Amino acid sequence: MTPISKTYPVSFEAIEEALSAIQSLLQELSSSEETTFKVVTCCREALNNIVQHSGQFEFTSKVRLFTRSQGTLMVIAFEHLPTVHQTPADSSMPYDSLSGRGLPIMDAWMDRFRLRQTDQRTQTLLMKYLISDEHH
């Protein structure tokens, strides 16, 4: 499959557009409801982080599919220019706050999760083997 790549403005509307494209592809591939939910939820968290914390004007979404002996591997990369500023951690934030919970969820629900920052770009990489409803 040819990689699907598109650049979006950093906005909540763009998140919905990017997620819609990913969800449509998952449905086309007959991905199970559970797998679709986990992939879309992790993508939403990654994209929300870009909108809320990157300070940038655009991001790129790249989706690739690979056929492996274990099944179809979906690789999703979200990239943007480096973060303009880092918000210092707020030590007064209560422990029950939902802030910061997205990274452990992405790590748990994806087969592989990586956040990489360099001087040139920030990349969130999500990988998941797709399980179809037929295998349940």
mmCIF file with all atom_site columns, C-alpha atoms in Angstrom, residues 5 11 15 43 75 78 90 136:
data_model
loop_
_atom_site.group_PDB
_atom_site.id
_atom_site.type_symbol
_atom_site.label_atom_id
_atom_site.label_alt_id
_atom_site.label_comp_id
_atom_site.label_asym_id
_atom_site.label_entity_id
_atom_site.label_seq_id
_atom_site.pdbx_PDB_ins_code
_atom_site.Cartn_x
_atom_site.Cartn_y
_atom_site.Cartn_z
_atom_site.occupancy
_atom_site.B_iso_or_equiv
_atom_site.pdbx_formal_charge
_atom_site.auth_seq_id
_atom_site.auth_comp_id
_atom_site.auth_asym_id
_atom_site.auth_atom_id
_atom_site.pdbx_PDB_model_num
ATOM 1 C CA . SER A 1 5   ? 0.380   11.328  4.084  1.00 0.00 ? 5   SER A CA 1
ATOM 2 C CA . SER A 1 11  ? -6.628  22.683  15.240 1.00 0.00 ? 11  SER A CA 1
ATOM 3 C CA . ILE A 1 15  ? -7.939  16.278  14.585 1.00 0.00 ? 15  ILE A CA 1
ATOM 4 C CA . CYS A 1 43  ? -4.374  8.799   17.831 1.00 0.00 ? 43  CYS A CA 1
ATOM 5 C CA . VAL A 1 75  ? 2.084   2.299   11.409 1.00 0.00 ? 75  VAL A CA 1
ATOM 6 C CA . PHE A 1 78  ? 2.373   12.258  13.561 1.00 0.00 ? 78  PHE A CA 1
ATOM 7 C CA . ASP A 1 90  ? 3.115   21.997  37.784 1.00 0.00 ? 90  ASP A CA 1
ATOM 8 C CA . HIS A 1 136 ? -12.972 -13.002 17.568 1.00 0.00 ? 136 HIS A CA 1
#
